[in-house]
Coordinates of C-alpha atoms in Angstrom, one line a residue:
M507 CA 63.4 -16.8 -24.2
R508 CA 62.2 -17.0 -27.9
P509 CA 61.2 -13.8 -29.5
R510 CA 57.5 -13.4 -30.2
R511 CA 56.7 -13.6 -33.9
P512 CA 54.7 -10.6 -35.4
A513 CA 51.1 -11.4 -36.4
P514 CA 50.9 -12.1 -40.2
R515 CA 49.5 -9.2 -42.2
P516 CA 46.6 -9.9 -44.7
G517 CA 47.6 -10.2 -48.4
P518 CA 46.4 -7.8 -51.0
G519 CA 43.5 -10.1 -51.9
A520 CA 42.4 -10.8 -48.4
R521 CA 39.0 -9.6 -46.9
P522 CA 39.2 -7.8 -43.6
G523 CA 37.6 -9.4 -40.8
P524 CA 34.5 -8.4 -39.5
R525 CA 34.5 -5.3 -37.4
P526 CA 32.9 -5.5 -33.8
G527 CA 29.4 -3.8 -33.8
P528 CA 27.7 -1.8 -31.3
A529 CA 27.0 -3.7 -28.0
A530 CA 23.4 -4.6 -27.7
P531 CA 21.5 -2.5 -25.4
S532 CA 20.9 -4.0 -22.1
R533 CA 17.5 -4.7 -21.0
P534 CA 16.5 -2.6 -17.8
A535 CA 16.5 -4.6 -14.6
A536 CA 13.2 -5.7 -13.5
P537 CA 11.8 -3.7 -10.6
E538 CA 12.1 -5.2 -7.0
G539 CA 8.8 -6.1 -5.6
V540 CA 5.6 -7.8 -6.3
W541 CA 3.0 -6.8 -8.7
L542 CA -0.5 -7.4 -7.4
H543 CA -3.3 -7.3 -9.7
G544 CA -7.2 -7.0 -9.7
L545 CA -9.3 -4.9 -7.8
H546 CA -9.7 -6.7 -4.5
P547 CA -5.9 -7.3 -4.0
V548 CA -5.0 -3.7 -5.0
A549 CA -7.8 -2.1 -3.0
A550 CA -6.9 -4.1 0.1
A551 CA -3.0 -3.4 -0.2
L552 CA -3.9 0.4 -0.7
A553 CA -5.9 0.3 2.4
N554 CA -3.1 -1.5 4.4
P555 CA -0.7 1.1 6.1
A556 CA 1.8 -1.6 6.8
R557 CA 2.2 -2.2 3.1
R558 CA 4.9 -0.2 1.2
L559 CA 3.7 0.9 -2.3
R560 CA 5.9 1.6 -5.3
R561 CA 3.6 2.0 -8.4
L562 CA 0.0 2.0 -9.1
L563 CA -1.0 1.5 -12.8
V564 CA -4.6 1.9 -13.6
T565 CA -7.3 2.3 -16.6
E566 CA -9.7 5.2 -15.9
E567 CA -12.4 2.7 -15.1
A568 CA -10.3 0.9 -12.6
E569 CA -9.4 4.1 -10.9
R570 CA -13.2 5.0 -10.4
E571 CA -13.8 1.7 -9.0
L572 CA -10.8 1.7 -6.6
A573 CA -12.0 5.2 -5.3
E574 CA -15.4 3.8 -4.4
R575 CA -13.6 1.0 -2.4
V576 CA -10.8 3.1 -0.9
P577 CA -11.5 6.7 -0.7
E578 CA -8.9 9.1 -1.9
P579 CA -6.3 10.4 -1.4
W580 CA -4.3 7.5 -1.6
R581 CA -0.6 7.1 -0.4
I582 CA 0.6 6.8 -4.0
K583 CA -0.2 8.6 -7.2
P584 CA -2.0 6.5 -9.7
E585 CA -0.6 6.3 -13.3
P586 CA -3.3 6.1 -16.0
V587 CA -2.4 3.5 -18.6
P588 CA -4.2 1.7 -21.6
R589 CA -5.5 -1.8 -20.8
E590 CA -3.1 -3.4 -23.3
R591 CA -0.1 -2.1 -21.3
F592 CA -0.6 -4.6 -18.6
A593 CA 0.5 -7.6 -20.9
S594 CA 4.0 -6.0 -20.8
F595 CA 4.6 -6.8 -17.2
L596 CA 1.8 -9.2 -16.1
P597 CA 1.5 -13.0 -16.9
A598 CA -0.7 -13.6 -20.0
D599 CA -3.6 -15.3 -17.9
A600 CA -3.5 -12.5 -15.1
V601 CA -7.0 -11.2 -14.6
H602 CA -6.1 -7.7 -13.7
Q603 CA -9.4 -5.7 -14.1
G604 CA -7.4 -2.7 -15.2
A605 CA -5.5 -2.4 -12.0
A606 CA -1.8 -3.5 -10.9
L607 CA 0.2 -2.4 -7.9
L608 CA 3.9 -2.7 -7.3
V609 CA 4.4 -3.4 -3.6
E610 CA 7.3 -4.7 -1.4
P611 CA 6.5 -8.0 0.5
L612 CA 5.0 -7.7 3.8
A613 CA 7.3 -8.2 6.8
A614 CA 5.8 -10.7 9.5
P615 CA 5.7 -9.8 13.2
P616 CA 7.2 -12.1 15.7
L617 CA 5.0 -15.2 16.5
E618 CA 4.7 -14.1 20.2
K619 CA 3.1 -10.8 19.0
L620 CA 0.7 -12.3 16.6
L621 CA -0.5 -14.9 19.4
A622 CA -1.0 -11.7 21.7
D623 CA -3.0 -9.7 19.3
S624 CA -5.4 -12.3 18.0
S625 CA -7.0 -15.3 20.0
G626 CA -7.8 -17.3 16.8
P627 CA -6.2 -20.3 15.5
V628 CA -3.0 -20.7 13.6
V629 CA -2.8 -22.4 10.2
V630 CA 0.2 -24.4 9.7
L631 CA 0.9 -25.6 6.0
D632 CA 3.2 -28.6 5.3
Q633 CA 4.8 -28.3 1.8
V634 CA 1.4 -27.0 0.3
T635 CA 3.0 -25.4 -2.8
D636 CA 0.1 -24.4 -5.0
P637 CA -0.2 -20.6 -4.9
R638 CA -3.9 -20.8 -5.6
N639 CA -4.4 -23.2 -2.7
V640 CA -2.5 -20.9 -0.5
G641 CA -4.4 -18.0 -1.5
A642 CA -7.8 -19.8 -0.9
I643 CA -6.5 -20.9 2.5
L644 CA -5.6 -17.4 3.4
R645 CA -9.1 -16.3 2.4
S646 CA -10.8 -18.8 4.8
A647 CA -8.3 -18.0 7.5
A648 CA -9.3 -14.4 7.2
A649 CA -13.0 -15.3 7.1
F650 CA -12.7 -17.2 10.3
G651 CA -10.4 -15.0 12.4
A652 CA -7.3 -17.2 12.1
A653 CA -4.1 -15.4 13.8
A654 CA -1.4 -16.3 11.2
L655 CA -0.5 -18.6 8.4
V656 CA 2.8 -20.6 9.1
M657 CA 4.6 -22.4 6.1
Q658 CA 8.1 -23.4 5.2
D659 CA 10.6 -20.9 3.6
R660 CA 11.6 -23.1 0.7
H661 CA 8.7 -25.6 -0.1
A662 CA 6.0 -23.1 -0.2
P663 CA 5.0 -20.3 -3.1
P664 CA 6.4 -17.0 -2.7
E665 CA 4.2 -13.8 -2.5
T666 CA 2.8 -13.3 -5.8
G667 CA 0.0 -11.7 -7.9
A668 CA -1.7 -15.1 -8.4
L669 CA -1.6 -15.9 -4.7
A670 CA -2.9 -12.5 -3.7
R671 CA -5.5 -12.7 -6.6
A672 CA -6.6 -16.1 -5.0
A673 CA -6.6 -14.6 -1.5
S674 CA -9.1 -11.9 -2.6
G675 CA -7.6 -9.1 -0.1
A676 CA -6.8 -11.6 2.7
L677 CA -2.9 -11.4 2.1
E678 CA -3.2 -7.9 3.7
V679 CA -5.2 -9.6 6.6
V680 CA -3.5 -12.6 7.7
P681 CA 0.1 -12.5 8.6
I682 CA 2.3 -15.2 6.9
L683 CA 5.4 -16.5 8.8
R684 CA 8.0 -18.4 6.8
E685 CA 10.2 -20.9 8.7
V686 CA 13.1 -22.8 7.8
N687 CA 12.4 -25.6 10.1
L688 CA 8.6 -26.5 10.4
A689 CA 9.1 -29.0 13.3
R690 CA 10.9 -26.3 15.3
A691 CA 7.9 -23.7 14.4
I692 CA 5.6 -26.3 15.8
A693 CA 7.7 -26.6 18.9
A694 CA 7.4 -23.0 19.4
L695 CA 3.7 -23.0 19.0
K696 CA 3.5 -25.7 21.7
K697 CA 5.5 -23.6 24.0
A698 CA 3.3 -20.7 23.4
G699 CA 0.4 -22.6 24.5
C700 CA -1.0 -24.0 21.2
W701 CA -2.6 -27.4 21.0
V702 CA -1.3 -28.8 17.7
V703 CA -3.8 -30.7 15.6
G704 CA -2.9 -32.5 12.2
L705 CA -5.7 -33.0 9.9
E706 CA -5.3 -36.5 8.4
A707 CA -7.8 -38.8 6.8
S708 CA -6.6 -41.6 9.0
G709 CA -7.2 -39.6 12.1
P710 CA -8.9 -41.7 15.2
V711 CA -11.5 -39.0 15.7
T712 CA -13.3 -36.0 13.8
L713 CA -12.4 -32.5 14.5
A714 CA -15.7 -32.1 16.0
Q715 CA -15.0 -35.0 18.5
S716 CA -11.7 -34.0 19.6
G717 CA -13.0 -31.6 22.5
L718 CA -10.9 -28.6 21.5
S719 CA -13.4 -26.1 23.1
G720 CA -11.5 -23.5 25.2
R721 CA -8.0 -24.5 23.6
R722 CA -6.0 -22.4 21.6
V723 CA -5.3 -24.5 18.4
A724 CA -2.6 -24.8 15.7
L725 CA -4.2 -26.5 12.8
V726 CA -1.7 -28.5 10.4
L727 CA -2.6 -29.4 6.8
G728 CA -0.4 -31.3 4.3
A729 CA 0.1 -31.2 0.6
E730 CA -2.6 -32.8 -1.4
G731 CA -1.8 -36.6 -2.3
E732 CA 1.1 -37.0 0.3
G733 CA -0.6 -35.4 3.4
L734 CA 1.6 -34.6 6.5
R735 CA 5.3 -35.9 6.4
R736 CA 6.1 -38.2 9.1
L737 CA 8.0 -35.6 11.2
T738 CA 5.3 -33.2 11.0
R739 CA 2.8 -36.0 11.8
D740 CA 4.9 -37.1 14.8
S741 CA 5.2 -33.2 15.9
C742 CA 1.2 -33.0 16.5
D743 CA -0.4 -33.3 19.8
E744 CA -3.3 -35.0 18.0
L745 CA -4.5 -36.2 14.6
V746 CA -8.1 -35.7 13.6
R747 CA -10.1 -36.2 10.4
L748 CA -13.0 -34.5 8.7
P749 CA -16.3 -36.7 8.4
I750 CA -16.1 -37.3 4.7
R751 CA -18.4 -39.8 3.3
P752 CA -16.8 -43.2 1.8
A753 CA -17.7 -42.1 -1.7
M754 CA -15.2 -39.3 -1.8
E755 CA -11.7 -40.1 -0.5
S756 CA -10.5 -36.4 0.2
L757 CA -11.0 -32.9 -0.2
N758 CA -8.8 -30.3 -1.7
V759 CA -6.6 -28.9 0.9
A760 CA -8.1 -25.4 0.5
A761 CA -11.7 -26.7 0.9
A762 CA -10.5 -29.1 4.0
A763 CA -9.0 -25.9 5.7
A764 CA -12.3 -24.1 5.0
V765 CA -14.3 -26.7 6.7
A766 CA -11.7 -27.1 9.7
L767 CA -11.7 -23.3 10.3
Y768 CA -15.3 -23.2 10.2
E769 CA -15.5 -25.9 12.8
L770 CA -12.9 -24.3 15.1
A771 CA -14.8 -21.0 14.8
R772 CA -18.0 -22.8 16.0
E773 CA -16.4 -24.3 19.2

C-alpha cells in the first residue's frame, strides 16, 4: 500500500483560499393549507363549521364588513394587517378586498352519504382544468341544489384561492369528490341509482327532450374543445345536447353547466 502524500503547503507569496462564509439563512417553510381571499369566500369559510381555520388576516375595513356578514365571535382571532401586506403571500392578481383566511382543505364525505343527504343532481367533470370554470360550476351547482361535484384527482385543479373566489362561497356548500378513476366513479353513481347523462353537442336529443323527470341524474361535462373522452362517453346512460342555435357552435363549460342545472331543477 503506497503512503499518502501530504497536501502541499502554500509558498510565502501565495494567497490563502477564500474562507467559507456563514450559511445563507433558510427561508421559512410555507404554511400548509390554502389561502382563501375575498369577502365572499372568507365569510363562507368562517360560517362553515366543517372548515378548519388556521389564520385570518384582515384590514380594519374588511373586518367590519365580515362582521356584518358573519356575526362575531368567530372561531379564530383576526390579525389586523395593512393592505400592502397581502402582496407578500397572495398572487399579484388576487382580488382580496382586505381579507385572507388560511384554511385546511375540506374532507369529502362518502358518496353514499352525499346522495342520502341531498336529492339534487351530481355534477361530474371530465378533465375540466381551469379553476375559474370549476369555481363557476360550483356556484351554479350551489344555486340549483346539486348534491356534489365529482372530478378526477389528477386532471383537475386543486382547491385554491382563485377557485374559491370564482365559486363565491359555493366551495363551502357543494362537496367535492376527487376520484382516481372517473369511469369507476360513474359506475358507482349508476349502482347508487343515478341516471348518468353526458352533455355533448352531438347528442341525439336535447336535455329537455330526454324525459328525466323523476330520475336522479348525474350530469357529466367534458373539457372545452375536447368534450367528453371516449371512455367517459361510453360510460354514460344517455347523451344529450343543449338547444344552441347554429350561429354559435358551443358554450363555455361553466355556462353550459348553469343552463343544464337550471333545466334539471325545472323538471
